[in-house]
Amino acid sequence: MNAELETRRGRIFFWIGMGVFPVFWLWWMNARQFKNVQIQGARLWTGLYVAAVVAAWWISPVFRMRVNQLPWNYSLIAFEVGVWLWIWLLFRLVKLPANVLGFVIWVDMMGMLFGSVRPVLMAPPQHPAALLFLLVPAGVHLLVEPVRRYQERLKSHLPWYSMSRDLHTQEHERVGLEEALQIAEGYWSRAGESHEKTDEEEMAAMTFGFGWKGQFLEFCIRAPDRISCTEDLVRDHVPWFLRPWLGKRMKEEDLTSRDMMIRRIEDFFHRSAGGSRRKQ
């Protein structure tokens, strides 16, 4: 749990936020910041809060009348809150503008959008469908973290392949670094075994690799100290219009130990995950 939320001020702020508007406050709830009992309490209170508002709207004519007589236009507010939610989403997904002038121009454009749309939203009668302006970006916000976790898993888990007896590539499920090292250990431990195999069967028994986004790392283990390594990588620094000619780099080398093979696999997985440090 976040240390700031464990203080008295943090606890007071948490329950004030829950009481004022739990639907929005729930966006901040995740296991890294709050305790499970707080998350469960927030979800329960949010469900009761929303159910009470919906029931009052459809059951109580007095409630609907009072809402419609409020001095603010909830269609307009839903639109404006939705726009700022889209702006917040933009800040969550991309970096801030490179300079202050670009930021000022961007905010000015949003102000012009408000000014042009405000009369249109003020004209039609109030209707609950206007809440879609708010609910759509809210739903997108709730998907940000799950999508990020899914993308991180794709980066850290790569598909691997082996060779069939007729030397056709057989693709397998994605594996993490630890599983990849176990696969490599299995091939390395069986290197040099001779059971009167054909040339094709021997080649299939000692060849495997990992690949992602047009890149691959392939090994052919002929003996524990004779490991052929082929690495095909994409040059990220090459401009897109030159990548068809200069965007790939293939490297072939002979490795003489298991440790060298392990380091190549670790480097390949770390490069896939966007990391630059080599596992020690």
Tab-separated table of C-alpha atoms in Angstrom:
chain	number	residue	atom	x	y	z
A	1	MET	CA	0.000	0.000	0.000
A	2	ASN	CA	1.159	3.540	-0.720
A	3	ALA	CA	2.821	4.961	2.414
A	4	GLU	CA	1.048	8.314	2.005
A	5	LEU	CA	-2.350	6.599	2.218
A	6	GLU	CA	-1.449	4.988	5.548
A	7	THR	CA	-1.278	8.366	7.296
A	8	ARG	CA	-4.286	9.979	8.968
A	9	ARG	CA	-4.515	12.551	6.186
A	10	GLY	CA	-4.419	9.781	3.572
A	11	ARG	CA	-7.189	7.784	5.277
A	12	ILE	CA	-9.385	10.883	5.615
A	13	PHE	CA	-8.832	11.755	1.956
A	14	PHE	CA	-9.705	8.199	0.942
A	15	TRP	CA	-13.065	8.143	2.752
A	16	ILE	CA	-13.949	11.684	1.615
A	17	GLY	CA	-13.360	10.599	-1.963
A	18	MET	CA	-15.457	7.487	-1.436
A	19	GLY	CA	-18.324	9.461	0.021
A	20	VAL	CA	-18.339	12.279	-2.540
A	21	PHE	CA	-18.116	10.372	-5.785
A	22	PRO	CA	-17.151	6.676	-5.498
A	23	VAL	CA	-17.516	5.966	-9.226
A	24	PHE	CA	-14.581	8.225	-10.107
A	25	TRP	CA	-12.604	7.343	-7.003
A	26	LEU	CA	-12.739	3.670	-7.948
A	27	TRP	CA	-10.460	4.364	-10.943
A	28	TRP	CA	-7.560	4.876	-8.582
A	29	MET	CA	-8.115	1.580	-6.826
A	30	ASN	CA	-5.467	-1.068	-7.433
A	31	ALA	CA	-3.556	-3.528	-5.343
A	32	ARG	CA	-0.387	-1.434	-5.373
A	33	GLN	CA	-2.011	1.512	-3.584
A	34	PHE	CA	-4.828	0.168	-1.400
A	35	LYS	CA	-5.554	-2.754	0.855
A	36	ASN	CA	-7.941	-5.470	-0.280
A	37	VAL	CA	-10.546	-4.490	2.321
A	38	GLN	CA	-10.531	-0.928	0.975
A	39	ILE	CA	-10.875	-2.089	-2.611
A	40	GLN	CA	-13.741	-4.439	-1.750
A	41	GLY	CA	-15.460	-1.746	0.307
A	42	ALA	CA	-15.084	0.752	-2.532
A	43	ARG	CA	-16.600	-1.625	-5.058
A	44	LEU	CA	-19.508	-2.486	-2.775
A	45	TRP	CA	-20.232	1.164	-1.995
A	46	THR	CA	-19.954	2.090	-5.687
A	47	GLY	CA	-22.467	-0.606	-6.627
A	48	LEU	CA	-24.919	0.552	-3.972
A	49	TYR	CA	-24.387	4.192	-4.955
A	50	VAL	CA	-25.082	3.581	-8.644
A	51	ALA	CA	-28.021	1.256	-7.934
A	52	ALA	CA	-29.610	3.844	-5.630
A	53	VAL	CA	-29.285	6.629	-8.211
A	54	VAL	CA	-30.707	4.474	-11.023
A	55	ALA	CA	-33.589	3.244	-8.854
A	56	ALA	CA	-34.424	6.765	-7.708
A	57	TRP	CA	-34.403	8.042	-11.299
A	58	TRP	CA	-36.872	5.432	-12.559
A	59	ILE	CA	-39.041	5.062	-9.442
A	60	SER	CA	-39.269	8.545	-7.984
A	61	PRO	CA	-40.813	11.286	-10.183
A	62	VAL	CA	-39.809	13.815	-7.513
A	63	PHE	CA	-36.158	12.843	-7.888
A	64	ARG	CA	-36.307	13.242	-11.674
A	65	MET	CA	-38.037	16.604	-11.316
A	66	ARG	CA	-35.434	17.890	-8.878
A	67	VAL	CA	-32.577	16.713	-11.070
A	68	ASN	CA	-34.089	18.422	-14.103
A	69	GLN	CA	-34.604	21.627	-12.104
A	70	LEU	CA	-30.999	21.832	-10.958
A	71	PRO	CA	-29.275	25.058	-12.081
A	72	TRP	CA	-26.735	23.175	-14.180
A	73	ASN	CA	-27.018	21.245	-17.406
A	74	TYR	CA	-25.865	17.686	-16.751
A	75	SER	CA	-25.595	16.974	-20.492
A	76	LEU	CA	-23.069	19.775	-20.766
A	77	ILE	CA	-21.243	18.665	-17.630
A	78	ALA	CA	-21.087	15.067	-18.878
A	79	PHE	CA	-19.591	16.317	-22.142
A	80	GLU	CA	-17.022	18.545	-20.465
A	81	VAL	CA	-15.997	15.884	-17.953
A	82	GLY	CA	-15.748	13.394	-20.821
A	83	VAL	CA	-13.472	15.724	-22.789
A	84	TRP	CA	-11.178	16.151	-19.819
A	85	LEU	CA	-11.174	12.388	-19.340
A	86	TRP	CA	-9.962	12.047	-22.933
A	87	ILE	CA	-7.255	14.614	-22.191
A	88	TRP	CA	-6.268	12.701	-19.067
A	89	LEU	CA	-6.169	9.509	-21.132
A	90	LEU	CA	-3.841	11.224	-23.598
A	91	PHE	CA	-1.497	12.172	-20.774
A	92	ARG	CA	-1.553	8.567	-19.521
A	93	LEU	CA	-0.698	7.097	-22.916
A	94	VAL	CA	1.726	9.583	-24.485
A	95	LYS	CA	4.423	11.923	-23.291
A	96	LEU	CA	3.685	15.547	-22.540
A	97	PRO	CA	4.199	18.074	-25.356
A	98	ALA	CA	7.856	18.802	-25.963
A	99	ASN	CA	7.513	22.522	-25.334
A	100	VAL	CA	5.257	24.936	-23.485
A	101	LEU	CA	4.044	26.588	-26.688
A	102	GLY	CA	2.717	23.294	-28.026
A	103	PHE	CA	0.892	22.652	-24.767
A	104	VAL	CA	-0.700	26.139	-24.806
A	105	ILE	CA	-1.864	25.704	-28.399
A	106	TRP	CA	-3.317	22.296	-27.568
A	107	VAL	CA	-5.279	23.622	-24.580
A	108	ASP	CA	-6.492	26.591	-26.667
A	109	MET	CA	-7.850	24.192	-29.282
A	110	MET	CA	-9.763	22.333	-26.572
A	111	GLY	CA	-11.217	25.655	-25.374
A	112	MET	CA	-12.411	26.431	-28.910
A	113	LEU	CA	-14.062	22.995	-29.035
A	114	PHE	CA	-15.911	23.720	-25.802
A	115	GLY	CA	-17.114	27.068	-27.129
A	116	SER	CA	-18.458	25.640	-30.386
A	117	VAL	CA	-20.204	22.618	-28.869
A	118	ARG	CA	-21.655	24.255	-25.751
A	119	PRO	CA	-24.673	25.899	-27.543
A	120	VAL	CA	-25.514	22.594	-29.225
A	121	LEU	CA	-25.564	20.753	-25.913
A	122	MET	CA	-27.632	23.428	-24.227
A	123	ALA	CA	-30.383	23.257	-26.856
A	124	PRO	CA	-31.778	19.682	-26.550
A	125	PRO	CA	-33.704	18.569	-23.462
A	126	GLN	CA	-31.979	16.674	-20.689
A	127	HIS	CA	-31.597	12.979	-21.351
A	128	PRO	CA	-29.647	10.179	-19.596
A	129	ALA	CA	-28.055	9.269	-22.940
A	130	ALA	CA	-25.841	12.335	-22.499
A	131	LEU	CA	-23.930	10.344	-19.883
A	132	LEU	CA	-22.347	8.410	-22.762
A	133	PHE	CA	-20.038	11.411	-23.205
A	134	LEU	CA	-18.667	10.484	-19.793
A	135	LEU	CA	-19.055	6.704	-19.684
A	136	VAL	CA	-17.168	5.970	-22.908
A	137	PRO	CA	-13.862	7.601	-21.876
A	138	ALA	CA	-14.350	6.227	-18.367
A	139	GLY	CA	-14.535	2.717	-19.794
A	140	VAL	CA	-11.409	3.322	-21.875
A	141	HIS	CA	-9.572	4.458	-18.738
A	142	LEU	CA	-10.487	1.205	-17.011
A	143	LEU	CA	-8.939	-0.735	-19.899
A	144	VAL	CA	-5.567	1.050	-19.807
A	145	GLU	CA	-3.951	-1.014	-17.053
A	146	PRO	CA	-5.228	-4.432	-18.267
A	147	VAL	CA	-3.990	-3.650	-21.785
A	148	ARG	CA	-0.614	-2.554	-20.425
A	149	ARG	CA	-0.277	-5.760	-18.411
A	150	TYR	CA	-1.196	-7.794	-21.493
A	151	GLN	CA	1.388	-5.954	-23.597
A	152	GLU	CA	4.051	-6.468	-20.936
A	153	ARG	CA	3.310	-10.180	-20.950
A	154	LEU	CA	3.611	-10.298	-24.738
A	155	LYS	CA	6.981	-8.570	-24.510
A	156	SER	CA	8.321	-10.843	-21.787
A	157	HIS	CA	6.910	-14.116	-23.189
A	158	LEU	CA	8.103	-15.076	-26.657
A	159	PRO	CA	7.012	-17.941	-28.928
A	160	TRP	CA	9.575	-20.667	-29.482
A	161	TYR	CA	9.928	-23.222	-32.263
A	162	SER	CA	11.544	-26.558	-32.923
A	163	MET	CA	12.189	-28.689	-36.006
A	164	SER	CA	10.168	-31.717	-37.084
A	165	ARG	CA	11.764	-34.821	-38.536
A	166	ASP	CA	11.135	-33.505	-42.052
A	167	LEU	CA	12.850	-30.220	-41.012
A	168	HIS	CA	9.698	-28.152	-40.947
A	169	THR	CA	9.335	-25.461	-38.320
A	170	GLN	CA	6.963	-26.309	-35.473
A	171	GLU	CA	5.782	-23.279	-33.530
A	172	HIS	CA	4.931	-23.557	-29.830
A	173	GLU	CA	3.267	-21.440	-27.153
A	174	ARG	CA	4.861	-18.337	-25.643
A	175	VAL	CA	7.311	-18.877	-22.821
A	176	GLY	CA	9.025	-16.621	-20.305
A	177	LEU	CA	12.767	-16.340	-19.792
A	178	GLU	CA	12.934	-19.070	-17.152
A	179	GLU	CA	11.007	-21.517	-19.336
A	180	ALA	CA	13.181	-20.599	-22.324
A	181	LEU	CA	16.315	-21.377	-20.326
A	182	GLN	CA	14.850	-24.741	-19.327
A	183	ILE	CA	14.163	-25.554	-22.994
A	184	ALA	CA	17.727	-24.635	-23.917
A	185	GLU	CA	19.089	-26.710	-21.032
A	186	GLY	CA	17.121	-29.715	-22.277
A	187	TYR	CA	18.546	-29.440	-25.799
A	188	TRP	CA	22.070	-28.848	-24.474
A	189	SER	CA	21.919	-31.842	-22.108
A	190	ARG	CA	20.967	-34.121	-25.027
A	191	ALA	CA	23.736	-32.822	-27.297
A	192	GLY	CA	26.009	-35.470	-28.727
A	193	GLU	CA	23.650	-38.360	-28.100
A	194	SER	CA	23.751	-40.883	-30.921
A	195	HIS	CA	20.962	-43.380	-31.412
A	196	GLU	CA	21.474	-44.228	-35.094
A	197	LYS	CA	19.388	-41.304	-36.250
A	198	THR	CA	19.107	-40.073	-39.775
A	199	ASP	CA	20.647	-36.716	-40.688
A	200	GLU	CA	17.218	-35.095	-40.642
A	201	GLU	CA	16.412	-36.533	-37.223
A	202	GLU	CA	19.739	-35.349	-35.811
A	203	MET	CA	19.195	-31.852	-37.168
A	204	ALA	CA	15.690	-31.733	-35.692
A	205	ALA	CA	16.939	-32.966	-32.311
A	206	MET	CA	19.497	-30.181	-31.934
A	207	THR	CA	17.762	-27.152	-33.520
A	208	PHE	CA	15.411	-24.732	-31.765
A	209	GLY	CA	14.845	-20.990	-31.528
A	210	PHE	CA	12.809	-18.033	-30.340
A	211	GLY	CA	11.194	-15.321	-32.444
A	212	TRP	CA	9.169	-12.104	-32.235
A	213	LYS	CA	8.255	-9.266	-34.626
A	214	GLY	CA	10.350	-10.546	-37.520
A	215	GLN	CA	13.371	-11.260	-35.315
A	216	PHE	CA	14.662	-14.629	-34.222
A	217	LEU	CA	17.402	-16.351	-32.258
A	218	GLU	CA	18.219	-19.889	-33.372
A	219	PHE	CA	20.576	-22.518	-31.981
A	220	CYS	CA	21.938	-25.737	-33.416
A	221	ILE	CA	23.690	-27.715	-30.658
A	222	ARG	CA	26.004	-30.276	-32.274
A	223	ALA	CA	27.945	-30.917	-29.066
A	224	PRO	CA	28.127	-29.289	-25.615
A	225	ASP	CA	31.021	-27.117	-26.863
A	226	ARG	CA	29.862	-26.722	-30.494
A	227	ILE	CA	26.778	-24.508	-30.590
A	228	SER	CA	25.853	-22.639	-33.763
A	229	CYS	CA	23.945	-19.413	-33.050
A	230	THR	CA	22.079	-17.364	-35.646
A	231	GLU	CA	20.558	-14.040	-34.609
A	232	ASP	CA	18.400	-11.907	-36.894
A	233	LEU	CA	17.569	-8.493	-35.408
A	234	VAL	CA	15.762	-5.332	-36.481
A	235	ARG	CA	17.777	-2.103	-36.361
A	236	ASP	CA	15.474	0.260	-34.473
A	237	HIS	CA	17.598	3.337	-35.209
A	238	VAL	CA	17.263	2.950	-39.000
A	239	PRO	CA	14.580	5.264	-40.533
A	240	TRP	CA	11.466	3.497	-41.745
A	241	PHE	CA	12.136	4.283	-45.430
A	242	LEU	CA	15.530	2.512	-45.249
A	243	ARG	CA	14.443	-0.522	-43.250
A	244	PRO	CA	13.683	-2.718	-46.298
A	245	TRP	CA	17.409	-2.514	-47.160
A	246	LEU	CA	19.238	-1.610	-43.929
A	247	GLY	CA	16.718	-2.524	-41.253
A	248	LYS	CA	17.847	-6.097	-40.551
A	249	ARG	CA	21.095	-7.431	-39.117
A	250	MET	CA	21.918	-11.128	-39.198
A	251	LYS	CA	24.755	-12.472	-37.095
A	252	GLU	CA	26.114	-16.002	-37.078
A	253	GLU	CA	28.652	-17.266	-34.583
A	254	ASP	CA	29.896	-20.435	-32.955
A	255	LEU	CA	29.518	-20.681	-29.187
A	256	THR	CA	31.747	-22.914	-27.132
A	257	SER	CA	29.865	-23.204	-23.843
A	258	ARG	CA	26.477	-23.444	-22.249
A	259	ASP	CA	26.975	-20.106	-20.465
A	260	MET	CA	27.459	-18.262	-23.755
A	261	MET	CA	24.182	-19.732	-25.033
A	262	ILE	CA	22.377	-18.694	-21.851
A	263	ARG	CA	23.666	-15.108	-22.183
A	264	ARG	CA	22.422	-14.888	-25.788
A	265	ILE	CA	18.945	-16.003	-24.718
A	266	GLU	CA	18.861	-13.541	-21.806
A	267	ASP	CA	19.951	-10.676	-24.065
A	268	PHE	CA	17.321	-11.565	-26.638
A	269	PHE	CA	14.499	-11.658	-24.070
A	270	HIS	CA	15.632	-8.431	-22.400
A	271	ARG	CA	15.793	-6.703	-25.780
A	272	SER	CA	12.233	-7.861	-26.475
A	273	ALA	CA	11.019	-6.447	-23.151
A	274	GLY	CA	12.693	-3.119	-23.853
A	275	GLY	CA	15.389	-3.572	-21.209
A	276	SER	CA	19.033	-2.835	-21.829
A	277	ARG	CA	20.540	-4.506	-18.797
A	278	ARG	CA	21.919	-7.994	-19.002
A	279	LYS	CA	20.878	-10.421	-16.344
A	280	GLN	CA	23.809	-11.320	-14.137
